[in-house]
JSON list of C-alpha atoms in Angstrom, two decimals:
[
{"chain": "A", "resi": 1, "resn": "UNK", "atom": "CA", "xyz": [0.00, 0.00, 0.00]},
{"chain": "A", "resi": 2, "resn": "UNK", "atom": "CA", "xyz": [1.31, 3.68, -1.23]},
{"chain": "A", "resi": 3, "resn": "UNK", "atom": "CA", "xyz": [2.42, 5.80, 1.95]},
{"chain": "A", "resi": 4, "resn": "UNK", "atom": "CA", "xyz": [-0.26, 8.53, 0.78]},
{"chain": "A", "resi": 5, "resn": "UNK", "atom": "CA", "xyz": [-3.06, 6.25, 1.47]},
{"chain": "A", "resi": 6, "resn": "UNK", "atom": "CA", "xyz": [-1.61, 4.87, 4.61]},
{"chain": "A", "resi": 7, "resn": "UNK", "atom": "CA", "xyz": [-1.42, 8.54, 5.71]},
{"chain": "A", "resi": 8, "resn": "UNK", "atom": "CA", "xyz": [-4.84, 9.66, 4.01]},
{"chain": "A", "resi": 9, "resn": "UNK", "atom": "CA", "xyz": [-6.45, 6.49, 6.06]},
{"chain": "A", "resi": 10, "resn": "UNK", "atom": "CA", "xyz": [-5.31, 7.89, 9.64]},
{"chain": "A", "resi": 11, "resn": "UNK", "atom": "CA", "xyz": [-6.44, 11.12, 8.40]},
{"chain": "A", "resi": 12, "resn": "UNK", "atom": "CA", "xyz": [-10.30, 9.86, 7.09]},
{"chain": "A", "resi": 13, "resn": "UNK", "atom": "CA", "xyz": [-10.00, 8.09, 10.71]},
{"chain": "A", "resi": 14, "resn": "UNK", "atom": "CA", "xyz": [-9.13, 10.80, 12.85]},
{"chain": "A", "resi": 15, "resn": "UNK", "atom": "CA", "xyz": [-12.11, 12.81, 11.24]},
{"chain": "A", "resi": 16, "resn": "UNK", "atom": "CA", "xyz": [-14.42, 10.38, 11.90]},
{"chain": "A", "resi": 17, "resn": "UNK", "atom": "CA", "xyz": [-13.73, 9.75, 15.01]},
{"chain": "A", "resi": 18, "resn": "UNK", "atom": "CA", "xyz": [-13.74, 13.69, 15.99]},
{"chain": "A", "resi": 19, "resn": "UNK", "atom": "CA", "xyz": [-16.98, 14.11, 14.45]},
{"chain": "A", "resi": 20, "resn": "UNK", "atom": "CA", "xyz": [-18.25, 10.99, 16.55]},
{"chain": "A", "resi": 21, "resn": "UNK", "atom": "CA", "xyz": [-17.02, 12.99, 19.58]},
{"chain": "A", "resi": 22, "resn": "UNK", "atom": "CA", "xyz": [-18.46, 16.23, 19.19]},
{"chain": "A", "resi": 23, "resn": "UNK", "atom": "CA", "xyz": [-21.98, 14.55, 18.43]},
{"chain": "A", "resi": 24, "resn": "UNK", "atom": "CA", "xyz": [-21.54, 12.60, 21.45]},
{"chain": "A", "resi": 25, "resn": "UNK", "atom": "CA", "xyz": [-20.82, 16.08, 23.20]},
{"chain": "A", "resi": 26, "resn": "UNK", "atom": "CA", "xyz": [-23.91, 17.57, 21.92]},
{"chain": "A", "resi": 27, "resn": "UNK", "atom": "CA", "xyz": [-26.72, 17.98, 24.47]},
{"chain": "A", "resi": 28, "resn": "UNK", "atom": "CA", "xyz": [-30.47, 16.48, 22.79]},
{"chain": "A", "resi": 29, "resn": "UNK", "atom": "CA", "xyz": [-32.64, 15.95, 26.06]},
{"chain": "A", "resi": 30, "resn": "UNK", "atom": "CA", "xyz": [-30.99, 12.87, 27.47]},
{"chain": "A", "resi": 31, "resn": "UNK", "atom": "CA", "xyz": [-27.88, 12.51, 29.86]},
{"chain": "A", "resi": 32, "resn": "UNK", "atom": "CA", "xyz": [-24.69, 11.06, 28.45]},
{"chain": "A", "resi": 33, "resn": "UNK", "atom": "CA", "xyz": [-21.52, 11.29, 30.41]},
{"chain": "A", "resi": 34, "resn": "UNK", "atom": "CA", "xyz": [-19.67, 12.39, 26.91]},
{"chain": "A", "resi": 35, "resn": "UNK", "atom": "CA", "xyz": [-21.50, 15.73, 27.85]},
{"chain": "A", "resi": 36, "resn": "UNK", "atom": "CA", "xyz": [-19.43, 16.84, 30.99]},
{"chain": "A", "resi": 37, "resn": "UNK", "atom": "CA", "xyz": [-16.02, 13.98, 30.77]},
{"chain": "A", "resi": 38, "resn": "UNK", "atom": "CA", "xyz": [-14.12, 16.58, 28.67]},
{"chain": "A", "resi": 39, "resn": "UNK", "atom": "CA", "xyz": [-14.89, 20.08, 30.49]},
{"chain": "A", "resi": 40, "resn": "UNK", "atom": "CA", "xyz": [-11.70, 21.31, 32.18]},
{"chain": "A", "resi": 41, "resn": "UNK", "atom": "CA", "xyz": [-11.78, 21.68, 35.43]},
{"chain": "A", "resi": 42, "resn": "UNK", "atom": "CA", "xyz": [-9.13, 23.80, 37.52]},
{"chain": "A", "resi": 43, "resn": "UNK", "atom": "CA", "xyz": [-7.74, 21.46, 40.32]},
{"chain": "A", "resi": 44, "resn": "UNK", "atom": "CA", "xyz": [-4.11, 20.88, 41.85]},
{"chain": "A", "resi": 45, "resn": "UNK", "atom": "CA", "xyz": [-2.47, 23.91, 39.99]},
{"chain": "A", "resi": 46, "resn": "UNK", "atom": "CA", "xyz": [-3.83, 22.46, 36.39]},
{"chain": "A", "resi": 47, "resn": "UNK", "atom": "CA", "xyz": [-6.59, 22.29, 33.90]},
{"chain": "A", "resi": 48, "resn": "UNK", "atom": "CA", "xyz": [-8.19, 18.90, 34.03]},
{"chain": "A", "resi": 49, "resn": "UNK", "atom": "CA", "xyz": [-10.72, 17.16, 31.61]},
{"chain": "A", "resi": 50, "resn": "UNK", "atom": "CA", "xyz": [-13.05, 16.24, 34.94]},
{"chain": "A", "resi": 51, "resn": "UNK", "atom": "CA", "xyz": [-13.19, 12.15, 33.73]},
{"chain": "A", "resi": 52, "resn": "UNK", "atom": "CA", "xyz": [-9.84, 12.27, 35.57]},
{"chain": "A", "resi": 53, "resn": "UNK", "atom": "CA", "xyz": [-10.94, 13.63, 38.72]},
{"chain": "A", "resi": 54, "resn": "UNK", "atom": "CA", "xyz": [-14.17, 12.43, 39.37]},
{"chain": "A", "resi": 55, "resn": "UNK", "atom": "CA", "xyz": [-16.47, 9.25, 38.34]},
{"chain": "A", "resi": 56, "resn": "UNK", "atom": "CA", "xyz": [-19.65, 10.20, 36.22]},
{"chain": "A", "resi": 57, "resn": "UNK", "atom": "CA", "xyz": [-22.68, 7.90, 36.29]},
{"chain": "A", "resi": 58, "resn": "UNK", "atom": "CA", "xyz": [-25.98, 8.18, 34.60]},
{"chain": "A", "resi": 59, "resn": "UNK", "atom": "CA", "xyz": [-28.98, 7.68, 37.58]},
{"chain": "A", "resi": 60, "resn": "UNK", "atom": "CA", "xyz": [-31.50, 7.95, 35.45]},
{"chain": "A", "resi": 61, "resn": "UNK", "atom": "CA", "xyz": [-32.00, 8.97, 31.79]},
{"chain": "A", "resi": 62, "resn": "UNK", "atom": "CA", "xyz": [-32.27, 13.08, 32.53]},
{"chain": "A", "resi": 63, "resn": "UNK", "atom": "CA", "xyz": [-29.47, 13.03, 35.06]},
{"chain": "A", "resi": 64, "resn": "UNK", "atom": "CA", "xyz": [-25.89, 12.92, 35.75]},
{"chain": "A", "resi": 65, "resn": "UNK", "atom": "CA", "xyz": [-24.09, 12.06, 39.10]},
{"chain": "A", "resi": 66, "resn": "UNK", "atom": "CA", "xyz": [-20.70, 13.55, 39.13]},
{"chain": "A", "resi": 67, "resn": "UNK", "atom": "CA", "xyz": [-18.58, 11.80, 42.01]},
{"chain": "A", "resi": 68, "resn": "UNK", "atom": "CA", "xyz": [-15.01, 13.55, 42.36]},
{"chain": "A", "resi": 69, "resn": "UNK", "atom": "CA", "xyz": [-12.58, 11.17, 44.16]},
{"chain": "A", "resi": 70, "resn": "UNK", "atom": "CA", "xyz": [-11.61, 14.09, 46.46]},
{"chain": "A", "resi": 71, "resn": "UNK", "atom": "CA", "xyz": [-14.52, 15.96, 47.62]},
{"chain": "A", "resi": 72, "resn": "UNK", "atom": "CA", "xyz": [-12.12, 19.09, 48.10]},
{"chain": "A", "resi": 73, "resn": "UNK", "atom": "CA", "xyz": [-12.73, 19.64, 44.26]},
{"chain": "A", "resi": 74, "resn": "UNK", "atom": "CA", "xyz": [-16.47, 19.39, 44.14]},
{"chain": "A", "resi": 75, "resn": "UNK", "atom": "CA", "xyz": [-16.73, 23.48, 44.10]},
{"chain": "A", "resi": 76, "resn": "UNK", "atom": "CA", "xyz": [-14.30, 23.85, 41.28]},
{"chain": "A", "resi": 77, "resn": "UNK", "atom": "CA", "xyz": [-16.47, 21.16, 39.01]},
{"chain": "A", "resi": 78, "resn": "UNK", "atom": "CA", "xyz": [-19.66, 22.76, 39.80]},
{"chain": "A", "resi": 79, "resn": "UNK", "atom": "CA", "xyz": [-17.96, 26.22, 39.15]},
{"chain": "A", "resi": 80, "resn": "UNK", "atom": "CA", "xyz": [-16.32, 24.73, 35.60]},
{"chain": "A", "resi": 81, "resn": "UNK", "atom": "CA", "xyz": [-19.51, 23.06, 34.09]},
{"chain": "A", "resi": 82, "resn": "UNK", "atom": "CA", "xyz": [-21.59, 26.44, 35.36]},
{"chain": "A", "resi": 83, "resn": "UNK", "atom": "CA", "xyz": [-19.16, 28.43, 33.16]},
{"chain": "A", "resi": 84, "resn": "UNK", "atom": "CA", "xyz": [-18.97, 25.81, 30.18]},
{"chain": "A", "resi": 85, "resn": "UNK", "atom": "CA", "xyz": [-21.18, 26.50, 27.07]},
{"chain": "A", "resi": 86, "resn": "UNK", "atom": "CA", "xyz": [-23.76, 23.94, 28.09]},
{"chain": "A", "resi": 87, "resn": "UNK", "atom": "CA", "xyz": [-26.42, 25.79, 29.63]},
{"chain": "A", "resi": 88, "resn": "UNK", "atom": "CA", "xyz": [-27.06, 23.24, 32.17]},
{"chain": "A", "resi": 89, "resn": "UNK", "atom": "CA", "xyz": [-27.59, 24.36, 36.46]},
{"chain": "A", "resi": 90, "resn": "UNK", "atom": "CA", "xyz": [-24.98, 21.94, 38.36]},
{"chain": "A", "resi": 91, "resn": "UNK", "atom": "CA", "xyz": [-26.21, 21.19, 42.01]},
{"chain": "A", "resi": 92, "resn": "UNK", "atom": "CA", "xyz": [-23.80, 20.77, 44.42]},
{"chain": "A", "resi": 93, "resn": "UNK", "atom": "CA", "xyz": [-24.95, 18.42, 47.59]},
{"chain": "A", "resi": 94, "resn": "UNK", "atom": "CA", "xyz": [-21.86, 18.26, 49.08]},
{"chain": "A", "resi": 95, "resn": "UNK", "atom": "CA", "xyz": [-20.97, 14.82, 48.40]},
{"chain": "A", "resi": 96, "resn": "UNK", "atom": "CA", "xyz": [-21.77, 15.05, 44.42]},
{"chain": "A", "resi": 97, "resn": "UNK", "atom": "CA", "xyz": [-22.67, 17.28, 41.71]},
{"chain": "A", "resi": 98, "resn": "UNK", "atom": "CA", "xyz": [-25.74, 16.48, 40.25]},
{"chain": "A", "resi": 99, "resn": "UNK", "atom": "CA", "xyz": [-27.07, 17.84, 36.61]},
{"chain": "A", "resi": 100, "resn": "UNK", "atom": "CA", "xyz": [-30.56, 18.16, 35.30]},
{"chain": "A", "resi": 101, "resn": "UNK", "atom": "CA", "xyz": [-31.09, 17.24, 32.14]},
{"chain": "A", "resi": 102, "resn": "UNK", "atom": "CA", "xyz": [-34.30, 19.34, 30.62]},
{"chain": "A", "resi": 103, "resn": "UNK", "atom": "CA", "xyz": [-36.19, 18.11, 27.71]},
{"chain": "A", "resi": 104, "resn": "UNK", "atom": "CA", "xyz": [-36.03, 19.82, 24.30]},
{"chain": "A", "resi": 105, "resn": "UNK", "atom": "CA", "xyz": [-38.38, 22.77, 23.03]},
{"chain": "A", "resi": 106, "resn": "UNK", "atom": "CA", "xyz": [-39.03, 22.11, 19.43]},
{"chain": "A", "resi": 107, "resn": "UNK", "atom": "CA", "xyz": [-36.90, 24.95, 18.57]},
{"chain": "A", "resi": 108, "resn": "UNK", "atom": "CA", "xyz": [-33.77, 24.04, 20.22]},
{"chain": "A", "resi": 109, "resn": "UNK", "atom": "CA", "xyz": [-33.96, 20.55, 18.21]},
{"chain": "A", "resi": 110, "resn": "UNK", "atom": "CA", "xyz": [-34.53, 22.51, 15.46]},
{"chain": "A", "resi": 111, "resn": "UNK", "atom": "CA", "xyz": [-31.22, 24.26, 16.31]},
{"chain": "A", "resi": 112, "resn": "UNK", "atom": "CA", "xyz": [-29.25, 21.14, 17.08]},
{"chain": "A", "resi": 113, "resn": "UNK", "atom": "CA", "xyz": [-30.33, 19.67, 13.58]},
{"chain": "A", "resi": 114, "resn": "UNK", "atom": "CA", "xyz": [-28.38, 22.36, 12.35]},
{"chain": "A", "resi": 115, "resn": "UNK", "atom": "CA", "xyz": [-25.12, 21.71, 14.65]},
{"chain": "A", "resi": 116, "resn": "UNK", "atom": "CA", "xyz": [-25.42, 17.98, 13.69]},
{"chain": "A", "resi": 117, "resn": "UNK", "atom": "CA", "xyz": [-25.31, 19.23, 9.57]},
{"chain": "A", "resi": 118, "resn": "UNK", "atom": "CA", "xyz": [-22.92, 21.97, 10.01]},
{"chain": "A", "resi": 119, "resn": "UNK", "atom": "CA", "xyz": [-20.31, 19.13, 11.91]},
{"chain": "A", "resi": 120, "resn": "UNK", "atom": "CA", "xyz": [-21.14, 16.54, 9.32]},
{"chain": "A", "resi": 121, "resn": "UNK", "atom": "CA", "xyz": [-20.48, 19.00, 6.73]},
{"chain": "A", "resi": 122, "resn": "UNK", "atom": "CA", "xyz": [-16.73, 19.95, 8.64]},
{"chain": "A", "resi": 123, "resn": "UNK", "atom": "CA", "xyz": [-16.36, 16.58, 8.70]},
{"chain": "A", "resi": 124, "resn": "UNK", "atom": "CA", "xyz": [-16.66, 16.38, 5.20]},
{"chain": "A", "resi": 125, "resn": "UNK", "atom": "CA", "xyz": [-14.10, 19.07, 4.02]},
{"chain": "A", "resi": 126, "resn": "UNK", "atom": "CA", "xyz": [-11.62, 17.56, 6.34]},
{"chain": "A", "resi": 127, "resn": "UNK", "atom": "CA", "xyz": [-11.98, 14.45, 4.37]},
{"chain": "A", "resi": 128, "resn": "UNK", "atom": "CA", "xyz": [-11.96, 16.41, 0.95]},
{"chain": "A", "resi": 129, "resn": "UNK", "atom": "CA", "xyz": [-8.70, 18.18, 2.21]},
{"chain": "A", "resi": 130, "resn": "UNK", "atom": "CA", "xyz": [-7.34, 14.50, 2.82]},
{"chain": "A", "resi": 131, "resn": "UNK", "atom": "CA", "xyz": [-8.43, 12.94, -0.35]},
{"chain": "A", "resi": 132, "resn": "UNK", "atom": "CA", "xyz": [-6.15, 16.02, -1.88]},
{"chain": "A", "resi": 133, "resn": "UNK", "atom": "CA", "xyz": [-3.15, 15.97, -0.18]},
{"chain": "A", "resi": 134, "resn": "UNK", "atom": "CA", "xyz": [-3.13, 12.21, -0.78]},
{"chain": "A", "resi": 135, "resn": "UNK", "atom": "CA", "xyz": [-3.86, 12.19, -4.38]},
{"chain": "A", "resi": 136, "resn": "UNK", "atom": "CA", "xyz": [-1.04, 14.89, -4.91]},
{"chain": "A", "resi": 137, "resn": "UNK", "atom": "CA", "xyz": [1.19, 12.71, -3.40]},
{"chain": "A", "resi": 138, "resn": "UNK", "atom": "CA", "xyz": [-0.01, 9.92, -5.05]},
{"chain": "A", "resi": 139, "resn": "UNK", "atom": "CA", "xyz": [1.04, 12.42, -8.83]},
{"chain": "A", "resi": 140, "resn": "UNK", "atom": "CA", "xyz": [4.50, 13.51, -7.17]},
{"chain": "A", "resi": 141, "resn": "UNK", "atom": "CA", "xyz": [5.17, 9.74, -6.64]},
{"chain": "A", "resi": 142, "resn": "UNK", "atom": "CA", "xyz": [7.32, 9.25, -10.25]},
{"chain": "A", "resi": 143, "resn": "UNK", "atom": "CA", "xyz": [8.40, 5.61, -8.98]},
{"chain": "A", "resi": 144, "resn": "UNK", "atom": "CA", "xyz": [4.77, 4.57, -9.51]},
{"chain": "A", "resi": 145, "resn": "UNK", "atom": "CA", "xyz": [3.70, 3.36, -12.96]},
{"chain": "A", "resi": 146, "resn": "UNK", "atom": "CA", "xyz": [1.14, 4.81, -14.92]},
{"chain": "A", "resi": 147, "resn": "UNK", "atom": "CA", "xyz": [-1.16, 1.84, -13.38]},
{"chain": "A", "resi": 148, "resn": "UNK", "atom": "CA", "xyz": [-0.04, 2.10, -9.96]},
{"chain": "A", "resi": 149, "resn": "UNK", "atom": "CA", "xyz": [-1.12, 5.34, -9.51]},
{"chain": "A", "resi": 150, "resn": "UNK", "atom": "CA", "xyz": [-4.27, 4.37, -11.01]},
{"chain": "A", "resi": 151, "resn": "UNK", "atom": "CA", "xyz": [-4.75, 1.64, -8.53]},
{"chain": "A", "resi": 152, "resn": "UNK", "atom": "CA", "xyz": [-3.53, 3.39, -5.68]},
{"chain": "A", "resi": 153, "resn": "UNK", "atom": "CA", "xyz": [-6.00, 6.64, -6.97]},
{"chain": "A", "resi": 154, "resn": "UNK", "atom": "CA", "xyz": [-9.30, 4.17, -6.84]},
{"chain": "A", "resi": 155, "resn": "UNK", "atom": "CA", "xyz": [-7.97, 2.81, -3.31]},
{"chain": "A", "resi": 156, "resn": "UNK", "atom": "CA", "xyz": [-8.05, 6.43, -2.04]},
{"chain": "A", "resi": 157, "resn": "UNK", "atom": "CA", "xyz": [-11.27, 6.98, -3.56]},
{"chain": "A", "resi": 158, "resn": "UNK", "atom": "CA", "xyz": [-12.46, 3.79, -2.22]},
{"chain": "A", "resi": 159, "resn": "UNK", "atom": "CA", "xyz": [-11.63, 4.95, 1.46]},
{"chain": "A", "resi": 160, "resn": "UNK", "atom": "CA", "xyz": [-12.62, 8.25, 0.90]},
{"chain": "A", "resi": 161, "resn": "UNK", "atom": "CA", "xyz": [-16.75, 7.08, -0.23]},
{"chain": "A", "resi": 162, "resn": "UNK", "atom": "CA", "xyz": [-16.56, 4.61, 2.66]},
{"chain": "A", "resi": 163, "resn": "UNK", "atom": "CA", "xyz": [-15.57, 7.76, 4.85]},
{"chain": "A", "resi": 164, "resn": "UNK", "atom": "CA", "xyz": [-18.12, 9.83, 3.57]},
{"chain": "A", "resi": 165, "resn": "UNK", "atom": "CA", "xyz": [-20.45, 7.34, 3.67]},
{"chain": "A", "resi": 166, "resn": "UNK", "atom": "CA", "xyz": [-19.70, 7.00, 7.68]},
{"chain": "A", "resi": 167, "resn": "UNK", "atom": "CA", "xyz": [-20.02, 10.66, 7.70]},
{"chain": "A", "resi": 168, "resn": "UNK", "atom": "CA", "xyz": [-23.75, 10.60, 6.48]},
{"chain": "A", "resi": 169, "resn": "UNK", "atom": "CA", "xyz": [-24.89, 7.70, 8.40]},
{"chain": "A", "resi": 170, "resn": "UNK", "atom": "CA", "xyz": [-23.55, 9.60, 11.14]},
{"chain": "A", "resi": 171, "resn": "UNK", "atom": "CA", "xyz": [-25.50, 12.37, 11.02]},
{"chain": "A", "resi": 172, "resn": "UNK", "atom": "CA", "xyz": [-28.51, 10.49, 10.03]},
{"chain": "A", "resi": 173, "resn": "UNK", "atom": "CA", "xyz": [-28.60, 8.66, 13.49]},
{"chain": "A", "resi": 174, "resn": "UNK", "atom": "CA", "xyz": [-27.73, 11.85, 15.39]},
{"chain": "A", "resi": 175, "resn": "UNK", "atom": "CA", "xyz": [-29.98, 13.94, 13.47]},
{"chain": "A", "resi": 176, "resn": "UNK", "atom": "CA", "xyz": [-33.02, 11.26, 14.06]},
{"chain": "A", "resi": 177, "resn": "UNK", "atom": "CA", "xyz": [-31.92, 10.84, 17.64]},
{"chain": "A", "resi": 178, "resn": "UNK", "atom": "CA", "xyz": [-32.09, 14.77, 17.96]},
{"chain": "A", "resi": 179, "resn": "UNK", "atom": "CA", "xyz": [-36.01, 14.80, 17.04]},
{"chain": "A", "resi": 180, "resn": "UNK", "atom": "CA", "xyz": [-36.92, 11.47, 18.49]},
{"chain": "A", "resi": 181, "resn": "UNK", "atom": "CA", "xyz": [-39.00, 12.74, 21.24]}
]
């Protein structure tokens, strides 16, 4: 296999993958610890993603339970999801933070919808942008034959659909999950 595809492969990955992160980071209506694991919290002199310091657990579907191993930092996690983007009330009982979950109004699903295409379209320039710098490389290569680079040119654009494709099934689910009431 031609280095440019080997390379273009850990690139179609690696936007795949993020895109499956920030929809998992996306708040439709039910808990999910993906929503709070990556906020930073400020603890011990550092920034923190807060799945390090505490343990999350899901007690029901419109709740989260955030457990810090040393209760000494509950304060600075309620303080750091109050200031993240989410729009979400922490509660603070002293021995956990707890978050409410509320349920969607039509128009904020109708909001997310748009989040969920505007990612899956990001998603799919970054996989454009990696289908180009491999098939330029692929050209440059003169120690591949005429048919080589043909071959290795339909391998990339092989990966690339199958990326795509991911990309759009994706957003389907997400999108569908979004308006499922």
């Amino acid at each position: 296999m031609h280095a440019a595809i080997q390379s273009a492969e850990r690139g179609l990955e690696k936007a795949t993958s993020f895109l499956k992160k920030e929809y998992s980071n996306l708040q439709i209506g039910r808990a999910s610890p993906g929503l709070v694991e990556s906020i930073e919290v400020e603890a011990y002199g550092s920034r923190q993603p807060l799945r390090n310091l505490a343990q999350v657990a899901l007690p029901d579907a419109r709740s989260i339970a955030i457990t810090p191993w040393d209760k000494s930092i509950l304060g600075a996690i309620e303080k750091a999801i109050r200031e993240s983007n989410l729009k979400i009330s922490p509660v603070n009982d002293g021995n956990a933070v707890r978050i409410n979950i509320p349920p969607l109004t039509e128009e904020r699903r109708k909001e997310i919808v748009k989040v969920v295409h505007k990612l899956g379209e990001d998603a799919k320039i970054s996989i454009r942008q990696v289908r180009h710098e491999a098939h330029d490389a692929i050209k440059k290569d003169k120690s591949l034959s005429e048919d080589d680079s043909k071959r290795a040119e339909k391998e990339l654009q092989e990966k690339v659909d199958k990326s795509n494709k991911d990309v759009e099934d994706f957003q389907k689910r997400k999108e569908q999950e979004v308006l499922t009431i």
